[in-house]
Amino acid sequence: MKLLAFAIALVVASCEAATPQLRFAWKEVDYEWNTPAERENAIKSGDFVPANNLPLGLGRWKNKLFVTVPKWKNGVASSLNYVDLNGTSDQLLKPYPSLKDNFIPDSAKDLPSNKTIISVFRIYIDPCDRLWVMDTGLADIWGAGNQIVRPSIVIFDLKTDQLLHRYFFKLEDMKEDSFFANIVVDVDQNTCDDAFAYIPDLGGYGVVVYSLKQNDSWRVAHHFFHFEPLAGSYRVGGVEFHWTDGVFALALSEPRENGFRTMFFHAFSSTKEFCVSTELLRNYTHIDKQEAFHDFKLLGDRGQGTQASASFYDPNTQVLFYGQVNRDGVGCWNSNKPYTPENNVLIFSDPKLYEFPNDLKIDDEGLMWILVDKLPRFLYETLDPNEVNYRIYSISAKDAIAGTACE
């Protein structure tokens, strides 16, 4: 019996899931200012309201971990920033490319320069050492709302920190309720000049495709980009809310035999996952839309209460990871298996540690980075400045799925 009990204990120990490592944590975020007086003046003028600065998106390049702070409310000092990976866990955010390029009034009427950053939700770092920034151009979103400029894609060379290009969306790319809060880039090291960016429109229920080579964009429409009416209710951190967010999360597979990737996607207010070939997205302006309608595929349903935020596909494990906002954790699905509730696994969950996982990325070393930020409480109530509100974790993607149905 003792031998049997020992054997069982060994099995249980070997099946315990790895837990993410807490890398950064803040009660409130602050920035590297040029002088203390500059910070004090910004607070006095209302241009910096510490409580209104909520981290949301992230991405790693070498020793930099980029962290976005969208202008949900007034007083966001810098929307695009980074921290040093080997720095302290509560270090100041460093504005990128500079504080001057981020620190503009919410009431501004135009861009001071072409590299000025207004408000960013998520970013993408490509294999060509470029940072792709989806700038909404909208300040004080939750308040007065000031559309300073049209939404734009801003591309930086990470080796030199220089602006490479800025592309403003065309009027036909947008609808009345358009909102662009994510971006993924389809490119490899051998095709740097022929990159394609895919940008979901969660408010207008479409996807905008941008070709760097053509310097042009077009809008893709489909029923699958809409939200599910029965999946729009949430309860997170004790806050009940209702969202009608459509297509939101996009994730790209490795290239298939024909050279194109599969794009996995889902609406925020939905429990279903869909996919489509990037061949269709790239050539959408030249194809029969009626015929192409059936090339969008339903993969399956995760089950009730499984609304997901951002997602990321790991080509090394062929696993799709996604934030589980209603379940305070991160889920996964192995793309070699049927898309069923049983094959969608909640790999770690804790309402105290992972309240509202808002973004996740996997870097070149196979590390998954996860940002959680209590967004519902930030929007609908208030956050306690005396407790940790924002956390960033990391974990090996392989370790995260070990012993689960995603392995």
XYZ file of N, CA, C and O in Angstrom, residues 57-209:
612
model
N -1.616 46.175 -23.774
C -0.985 45.307 -24.769
C 0.500 45.145 -24.508
O 1.123 45.961 -23.819
N 1.089 44.089 -25.091
C 2.517 43.871 -24.877
C 3.148 43.123 -26.042
O 2.454 42.553 -26.894
N 4.466 43.134 -26.081
C 5.240 42.416 -27.083
C 6.711 42.518 -26.749
O 7.180 43.573 -26.281
N 7.460 41.429 -26.975
C 8.879 41.422 -26.608
C 9.771 41.509 -27.845
O 9.547 40.846 -28.849
N 10.830 42.323 -27.710
C 11.917 42.352 -28.691
C 13.226 42.463 -27.910
O 13.469 43.458 -27.232
N 14.036 41.397 -27.997
C 15.313 41.336 -27.288
C 15.107 41.659 -25.800
O 14.337 40.986 -25.124
N 15.745 42.712 -25.304
C 15.651 43.030 -23.872
C 14.529 44.018 -23.561
O 14.379 44.460 -22.425
N 13.750 44.359 -24.570
C 12.640 45.286 -24.369
C 11.316 44.522 -24.324
O 11.071 43.656 -25.168
N 10.486 44.849 -23.369
C 9.118 44.362 -23.354
C 8.218 45.580 -23.514
O 8.126 46.429 -22.622
N 7.590 45.668 -24.676
C 6.734 46.820 -24.956
C 5.407 46.674 -24.215
O 4.845 45.579 -24.106
N 4.934 47.801 -23.702
C 3.684 47.843 -22.950
C 2.877 49.049 -23.431
O 3.366 50.183 -23.401
N 1.661 48.801 -23.876
C 0.814 49.896 -24.343
C -0.116 50.371 -23.225
O -0.507 49.606 -22.351
N -0.448 51.648 -23.283
C -1.387 52.252 -22.336
C -2.365 53.097 -23.163
O -2.102 54.261 -23.453
N -3.495 52.523 -23.573
C -4.428 53.276 -24.405
C -5.067 54.445 -23.663
O -5.155 54.428 -22.431
N -5.507 55.408 -24.415
C -6.118 56.594 -23.803
C -7.601 56.353 -23.558
O -8.465 57.042 -24.100
N -7.881 55.359 -22.695
C -9.257 55.104 -22.296
C -9.871 56.359 -21.684
O -11.003 56.736 -21.974
N -9.102 56.976 -20.789
C -9.572 58.156 -20.066
C -8.593 59.299 -20.280
O -7.557 59.140 -20.926
N -8.912 60.443 -19.735
C -8.025 61.595 -19.864
C -6.774 61.395 -19.018
O -6.767 60.633 -18.048
N -5.715 62.070 -19.395
C -4.520 62.083 -18.560
C -3.576 60.920 -18.733
O -2.855 60.572 -17.799
N -3.557 60.303 -19.927
C -2.577 59.249 -20.214
C -1.336 59.916 -20.796
O -1.392 60.542 -21.858
N -0.220 59.773 -20.117
C 0.982 60.509 -20.512
C 1.663 59.921 -21.738
O 2.191 60.654 -22.582
N 1.683 58.582 -21.852
C 2.393 57.945 -22.963
C 1.713 56.623 -23.293
O 1.558 55.767 -22.425
N 1.336 56.442 -24.547
C 0.581 55.248 -24.935
C 1.470 54.090 -25.382
O 1.089 52.933 -25.259
N 2.660 54.379 -25.894
C 3.572 53.338 -26.364
C 4.849 53.396 -25.530
O 5.539 54.422 -25.512
N 5.168 52.291 -24.861
C 6.274 52.292 -23.904
C 6.970 50.937 -23.898
O 6.524 49.990 -24.541
N 8.054 50.862 -23.134
C 8.700 49.574 -22.905
C 9.321 49.559 -21.518
O 9.524 50.606 -20.886
N 9.588 48.342 -21.048
C 10.359 48.154 -19.823
C 11.539 47.264 -20.161
O 11.528 46.524 -21.147
N 12.597 47.342 -19.328
C 13.765 46.482 -19.503
C 13.501 45.141 -18.840
O 13.092 45.090 -17.673
N 13.764 44.059 -19.558
C 13.500 42.737 -18.999
C 14.293 42.463 -17.725
O 13.834 41.735 -16.852
N 15.480 43.034 -17.625
C 16.307 42.791 -16.440
C 16.158 43.892 -15.398
O 16.935 43.969 -14.449
N 15.129 44.738 -15.567
C 14.890 45.809 -14.601
C 14.006 45.348 -13.459
O 13.591 44.192 -13.385
N 13.699 46.260 -12.560
C 12.863 45.934 -11.407
C 11.434 45.646 -11.847
O 10.991 46.085 -12.907
N 10.700 44.928 -11.010
C 9.360 44.479 -11.393
C 8.343 45.612 -11.443
O 7.307 45.483 -12.096
N 8.627 46.730 -10.789
C 7.691 47.859 -10.798
C 8.330 49.099 -11.413
O 8.011 50.230 -11.032
N 9.226 48.873 -12.346
C 9.979 49.983 -12.928
C 9.082 50.957 -13.692
O 7.959 50.643 -14.099
N 9.599 52.154 -13.890
C 8.899 53.168 -14.671
C 8.826 52.739 -16.132
O 9.751 52.104 -16.650
N 7.733 53.103 -16.792
C 7.618 52.837 -18.217
C 8.435 53.856 -18.993
O 8.424 55.051 -18.680
N 9.127 53.384 -20.024
C 9.945 54.263 -20.860
C 9.179 54.552 -22.157
O 8.953 53.640 -22.956
N 8.763 55.787 -22.393
C 8.017 56.104 -23.613
C 8.830 55.793 -24.863
O 10.047 56.006 -24.895
N 8.137 55.284 -25.891
C 8.802 54.919 -27.140
C 8.101 55.593 -28.316
O 6.884 55.565 -28.380
N 8.840 56.174 -29.275
C 10.303 56.297 -29.275
C 10.818 57.348 -28.294
O 11.990 57.378 -27.988
N 9.899 58.225 -27.796
C 10.300 59.218 -26.803
C 9.045 59.741 -26.118
O 7.917 59.533 -26.586
N 9.235 60.430 -25.000
C 8.108 61.051 -24.317
C 7.497 62.144 -25.195
O 6.267 62.301 -25.253
N 8.337 62.879 -25.875
C 7.854 63.951 -26.749
C 6.901 63.419 -27.801
O 5.922 64.088 -28.166
N 7.153 62.212 -28.296
C 6.317 61.643 -29.358
C 5.011 61.056 -28.829
O 4.144 60.654 -29.612
N 4.860 60.979 -27.515
C 3.645 60.422 -26.912
C 2.828 61.435 -26.121
O 1.608 61.293 -26.015
N 3.505 62.414 -25.568
C 2.869 63.322 -24.612
C 2.207 64.496 -25.332
O 2.806 65.532 -25.552
N 0.951 64.289 -25.724
C 0.200 65.356 -26.384
C -1.158 65.494 -25.690
O -1.693 64.519 -25.143
N -1.730 66.675 -25.683
C -2.996 66.903 -24.980
C -4.141 66.083 -25.585
O -4.168 65.820 -26.791
N -5.095 65.698 -24.744
C -6.264 64.972 -25.229
C -7.106 65.823 -26.178
O -7.878 65.294 -26.975
N -6.939 67.135 -26.084
C -7.724 68.054 -26.912
C -7.028 68.430 -28.216
O -7.509 69.307 -28.946
N -5.898 67.786 -28.520
C -5.134 68.125 -29.730
C -5.992 68.012 -30.989
O -6.927 67.206 -31.053
N -5.666 68.799 -31.990
C -6.432 68.815 -33.236
C -5.709 68.127 -34.388
O -6.314 67.800 -35.406
N -4.394 67.916 -34.232
C -3.639 67.253 -35.289
C -2.370 66.655 -34.708
O -2.068 66.812 -33.523
N -1.602 65.971 -35.561
C -0.353 65.338 -35.126
C 0.792 66.352 -35.140
O 1.023 67.004 -36.161
N 1.531 66.468 -34.051
C 2.719 67.325 -34.059
C 3.762 66.848 -35.064
O 4.462 67.644 -35.683
N 3.889 65.514 -35.222
C 4.813 64.964 -36.208
C 4.294 63.612 -36.668
O 3.373 63.052 -36.071
N 4.896 63.067 -37.720
C 4.408 61.813 -38.283
C 4.674 60.615 -37.379
O 4.055 59.561 -37.533
N 5.581 60.761 -36.434
C 5.862 59.648 -35.516
C 5.173 59.818 -34.165
O 5.421 59.044 -33.231
N 4.285 60.791 -34.062
C 3.513 60.980 -32.840
C 2.555 59.810 -32.624
O 1.904 59.345 -33.551
N 2.481 59.345 -31.397
C 1.592 58.251 -31.032
C 0.429 58.809 -30.218
O 0.634 59.522 -29.238
N -0.799 58.475 -30.628
C -1.981 58.952 -29.912
C -2.446 57.920 -28.885
O -2.309 58.108 -27.686
N -3.018 56.812 -29.358
C -3.577 55.823 -28.443
C -3.482 54.430 -29.054
O -4.047 54.177 -30.117
N -2.783 53.550 -28.364
C -2.484 52.214 -28.887
C -3.018 51.152 -27.935
O -2.796 51.230 -26.720
N -3.696 50.153 -28.502
C -4.146 49.017 -27.701
C -3.152 47.857 -27.818
O -2.675 47.342 -26.825
N -2.865 47.436 -29.046
C -1.971 46.288 -29.217
C -0.978 46.551 -30.350
O -1.203 47.380 -31.214
N 0.099 45.784 -30.304
C 1.199 45.941 -31.242
C 1.593 44.566 -31.773
O 1.134 43.540 -31.283
N 2.464 44.573 -32.773
C 2.988 43.310 -33.298
C 4.450 43.524 -33.677
O 4.802 44.507 -34.334
N 5.306 42.596 -33.255
C 6.730 42.651 -33.600
C 7.005 41.546 -34.601
O 6.735 40.368 -34.337
N 7.506 41.916 -35.780
C 7.671 40.929 -36.851
C 9.096 40.374 -36.900
O 9.993 40.861 -36.202
N 9.351 39.338 -37.714
C 10.689 38.729 -37.795
C 11.734 39.635 -38.430
O 12.918 39.304 -38.420
N 11.303 40.763 -38.988
C 12.228 41.704 -39.639
C 12.646 42.821 -38.691
O 13.126 43.872 -39.135
N 12.458 42.608 -37.387
C 12.835 43.583 -36.356
C 12.111 44.908 -36.538
O 12.697 45.982 -36.428
N 10.813 44.784 -36.806
C 9.984 45.978 -36.937
C 8.838 45.923 -35.931
O 8.283 44.855 -35.658
N 8.487 47.077 -35.416
C 7.366 47.213 -34.501
C 6.190 47.817 -35.261
O 6.283 48.929 -35.781
N 5.095 47.064 -35.333
C 3.871 47.527 -35.995
C 2.905 48.003 -34.909
O 2.538 47.239 -34.023
N 2.506 49.250 -35.019
C 1.658 49.879 -34.015
C 0.315 50.239 -34.639
O 0.268 50.923 -35.667
N -0.776 49.760 -34.058
C -2.104 50.147 -34.511
C -2.579 51.312 -33.649
O -2.993 51.141 -32.506
N -2.465 52.511 -34.209
C -2.826 53.725 -33.478
C -4.270 54.096 -33.814
O -4.591 54.384 -34.964
N -5.139 54.079 -32.804
C -6.553 54.400 -33.045
C -6.760 55.873 -33.399
O -7.768 56.230 -34.012
N -5.820 56.727 -32.970
C -5.968 58.164 -33.204
C -7.010 58.815 -32.326
O -7.310 60.002 -32.483
N -7.549 58.046 -31.355
C -8.662 58.514 -30.526
C -8.218 58.687 -29.075
O -7.708 57.751 -28.458
N -8.410 59.881 -28.527
C -8.034 60.177 -27.142
C -9.277 60.299 -26.265
O -10.361 60.640 -26.741
N -9.094 60.011 -24.973
C -10.177 60.108 -23.984
C -11.407 59.327 -24.449
O -12.525 59.836 -24.485
N -11.193 58.057 -24.768
C -12.224 57.205 -25.360
C -13.451 57.104 -24.468
O -14.593 57.197 -24.940
N -13.240 56.920 -23.169
C -14.339 56.697 -22.229
C -14.983 58.009 -21.782
O -15.999 58.001 -21.084
N -14.378 59.129 -22.183
C -14.883 60.434 -21.767
C -15.451 61.215 -22.938
O -16.395 60.785 -23.609
N -14.833 62.378 -23.208
C -15.331 63.245 -24.279
C -15.116 62.642 -25.656
O -15.927 62.835 -26.558
N -14.027 61.893 -25.813
C -13.741 61.267 -27.104
C -13.304 62.280 -28.152
O -14.112 63.066 -28.643
N -12.029 62.268 -28.494
C -11.500 63.197 -29.490
C -10.726 62.424 -30.544
O -9.635 61.920 -30.270
N -11.292 62.313 -31.750
C -10.620 61.631 -32.858
C -9.634 62.614 -33.477
O -9.966 63.373 -34.376
N -8.413 62.588 -32.992
C -7.407 63.563 -33.426
C -7.049 63.361 -34.896
O -6.989 64.314 -35.673
N -6.825 62.108 -35.279
C -6.561 61.756 -36.678
C -7.223 60.408 -36.961
O -7.656 59.709 -36.051
N -7.276 60.044 -38.228
C -7.810 58.742 -38.590
C -6.915 57.617 -38.040
O -5.715 57.830 -37.838
N -7.464 56.434 -37.813
C -6.639 55.301 -37.396
C -5.500 55.077 -38.390
O -5.664 55.267 -39.596
N -4.359 54.643 -37.864
C -3.190 54.469 -38.733
C -2.302 53.351 -38.227
O -2.303 53.004 -37.045
N -1.528 52.798 -39.158
C -0.496 51.819 -38.833
C 0.843 52.546 -38.817
O 1.203 53.217 -39.792
N 1.563 52.425 -37.714
C 2.854 53.092 -37.573
C 3.927 52.006 -37.431
O 3.809 51.120 -36.584
N 4.959 52.080 -38.264
C 5.980 51.031 -38.294
C 7.338 51.629 -37.918
O 7.793 52.602 -38.532
N 7.982 51.029 -36.914
C 9.299 51.478 -36.470
C 10.347 50.392 -36.729
O 10.057 49.194 -36.633
N 11.556 50.841 -37.032
C 12.720 49.959 -37.111
C 13.272 49.808 -35.699
O 13.770 50.772 -35.113
N 13.184 48.628 -35.134
C 13.597 48.435 -33.740
C 15.109 48.501 -33.556
O 15.593 48.723 -32.442
N 15.854 48.313 -34.630
C 17.315 48.385 -34.518
C 17.799 49.828 -34.411
O 18.852 50.096 -33.832
N 17.025 50.752 -34.989
C 17.438 52.154 -34.992
C 16.463 53.062 -34.253
O 16.758 54.239 -34.037
N 15.289 52.544 -33.916
C 14.209 53.311 -33.272
C 13.692 54.430 -34.169
O 13.122 55.418 -33.688
N 13.870 54.260 -35.467
C 13.417 55.267 -36.419
C 12.083 54.863 -37.048
O 11.811 53.686 -37.253
N 11.283 55.882 -37.362
C 10.025 55.646 -38.052
C 10.287 55.204 -39.486
O 11.035 55.854 -40.219
N 9.681 54.091 -39.887
C 9.822 53.606 -41.256
C 8.679 54.053 -42.147
O 8.882 54.418 -43.303
N 7.468 54.016 -41.585
C 6.306 54.310 -42.424
C 5.082 54.534 -41.546
O 4.973 53.971 -40.459
N 4.183 55.356 -42.044
C 2.875 55.531 -41.401
C 1.801 55.508 -42.475
O 1.916 56.203 -43.493
N 0.789 54.692 -42.237
C -0.299 54.550 -43.207
C -1.638 54.842 -42.530
O -2.002 54.183 -41.552
N -2.348 55.836 -43.051
C -3.658 56.187 -42.516
C -4.750 55.419 -43.266
O -4.735 55.327 -44.492
N -5.682 54.857 -42.514
C -6.770 54.115 -43.136
C -7.589 55.017 -44.056
O -7.775 56.203 -43.782
N -8.089 54.428 -45.120
C -8.970 55.143 -46.033
C -10.375 55.202 -45.433
O -10.737 54.373 -44.588
N -11.164 56.129 -45.897
C -12.523 56.263 -45.385
C -13.332 54.990 -45.624
O -14.147 54.584 -44.793
N -13.096 54.333 -46.773
C -13.851 53.122 -47.082
C -13.418 51.926 -46.240
O -14.069 50.865 -46.255
N -12.316 52.061 -45.490
C -11.886 50.991 -44.581
C -12.708 50.981 -43.304
O -12.675 50.002 -42.551
N -13.438 52.061 -43.048
C -14.087 52.250 -41.764
C -15.599 52.342 -41.878
O -16.140 52.717 -42.912
N -16.254 51.999 -40.777
C -17.688 52.171 -40.621
C -17.935 53.175 -39.500
O -17.012 53.615 -38.817
N -19.203 53.510 -39.290
C -19.529 54.520 -38.275
C -19.046 54.109 -36.883
O -18.559 54.931 -36.109
N -19.158 52.820 -36.546
C -18.783 52.352 -35.220
C -17.449 51.613 -35.208
O -17.172 50.839 -34.278
N -16.615 51.838 -36.187
C -15.338 51.127 -36.272
C -14.460 51.390 -35.059
O -14.407 52.512 -34.531
N -13.776 50.323 -34.625
C -12.808 50.452 -33.543
C -11.731 49.398 -33.759
O -12.034 48.206 -33.825
N -10.483 49.853 -33.850
C -9.372 48.967 -34.188
C -8.448 48.815 -32.988
O -7.733 49.738 -32.626
N -8.459 47.625 -32.369
C -7.720 47.426 -31.128
C -6.712 46.294 -31.203
O -6.208 45.844 -30.179
N -6.399 45.827 -32.422
C -5.467 44.708 -32.544
C -4.827 44.746 -33.924
O -5.335 45.392 -34.850
N -3.720 44.028 -34.084
C -3.045 43.925 -35.380
C -2.150 42.684 -35.367
O -1.498 42.386 -34.364
N -2.161 41.929 -36.466
C -1.205 40.836 -36.654
C -0.567 41.021 -38.022
O -1.175 41.600 -38.933
N 0.652 40.526 -38.179
C 1.411 40.765 -39.407
C 1.845 39.440 -40.018
O 2.413 38.582 -39.332
N 1.609 39.304 -41.303
C 1.902 38.095 -42.081
C 3.161 38.345 -42.904
O 3.115 38.992 -43.948
N 4.297 37.824 -42.420
C 5.570 38.083 -43.078
C 6.602 37.110 -42.529
O 6.431 36.555 -41.443
N 7.676 36.885 -43.278
C 8.824 36.162 -42.744
C 10.093 36.915 -43.125
O 10.041 37.921 -43.827
N 11.230 36.430 -42.672
C 12.479 37.159 -42.868
C 12.871 37.304 -44.330
O 13.672 38.170 -44.677
N 12.331 36.457 -45.186
C 12.679 36.512 -46.604
C 11.728 37.382 -47.421
O 11.945 37.585 -48.615
N 10.661 37.872 -46.791
C 9.673 38.668 -47.526
C 9.350 39.960 -46.788
O 8.193 40.384 -46.746
N 10.348 40.585 -46.214
C 10.113 41.765 -45.375
C 9.374 42.880 -46.102
O 8.563 43.597 -45.497
N 9.641 43.054 -47.387
C 9.015 44.131 -48.150
C 7.614 43.775 -48.632
O 6.915 44.620 -49.188
N 7.207 42.527 -48.430
C 5.902 42.080 -48.921
C 5.012 41.646 -47.763
O 4.297 40.642 -47.845
N 5.031 42.416 -46.690
C 4.252 42.083 -45.497
C 2.792 42.473 -45.671
O 2.463 43.438 -46.364
N 1.923 41.710 -45.002
C 0.503 42.031 -44.935
C 0.106 42.137 -43.464
O 0.486 41.297 -42.654
N -0.650 43.172 -43.141
C -1.184 43.326 -41.786
C -2.685 43.102 -41.824
O -3.366 43.514 -42.774
N -3.199 42.427 -40.796
C -4.631 42.181 -40.673
C -5.105 42.845 -39.376
O -4.568 42.588 -38.298
N -6.116 43.696 -39.513
C -6.589 44.493 -38.390
C -8.084 44.264 -38.194
O -8.889 44.609 -39.067
N -8.493 43.656 -37.077
C -9.914 43.428 -36.842
C -10.638 44.711 -36.435
O -10.074 45.546 -35.727
N -11.865 44.850 -36.893
C -12.712 45.985 -36.543
C -13.824 45.456 -35.639
O -14.840 44.955 -36.110
N -13.626 45.565 -34.346
C -14.558 44.951 -33.402
C -15.890 45.691 -33.329
O -16.907 45.120 -32.914
N -15.898 46.968 -33.721
C -17.138 47.747 -33.679
C -17.889 47.747 -34.994
O -19.121 47.838 -35.023
N -17.156 47.611 -36.112
C -17.775 47.626 -37.433
C -17.881 46.257 -38.062
O -18.359 46.128 -39.193
N -17.397 45.215 -37.340
C -17.536 43.817 -37.744
C -16.935 43.531 -39.118
O -17.613 43.116 -40.060
N -15.645 43.764 -39.218
C -14.910 43.485 -40.441
C -13.435 43.356 -40.134
O -13.000 43.488 -38.980
N -12.637 43.075 -41.168
C -11.185 43.008 -41.043
C -10.569 43.853 -42.156
O -10.957 43.723 -43.321
N -9.646 44.720 -41.783
C -8.927 45.530 -42.765
C -7.593 44.853 -43.067
O -6.878 44.455 -42.144
N -7.296 44.721 -44.357
C -6.034 44.138 -44.808
C -5.163 45.260 -45.359
O -5.636 46.084 -46.147
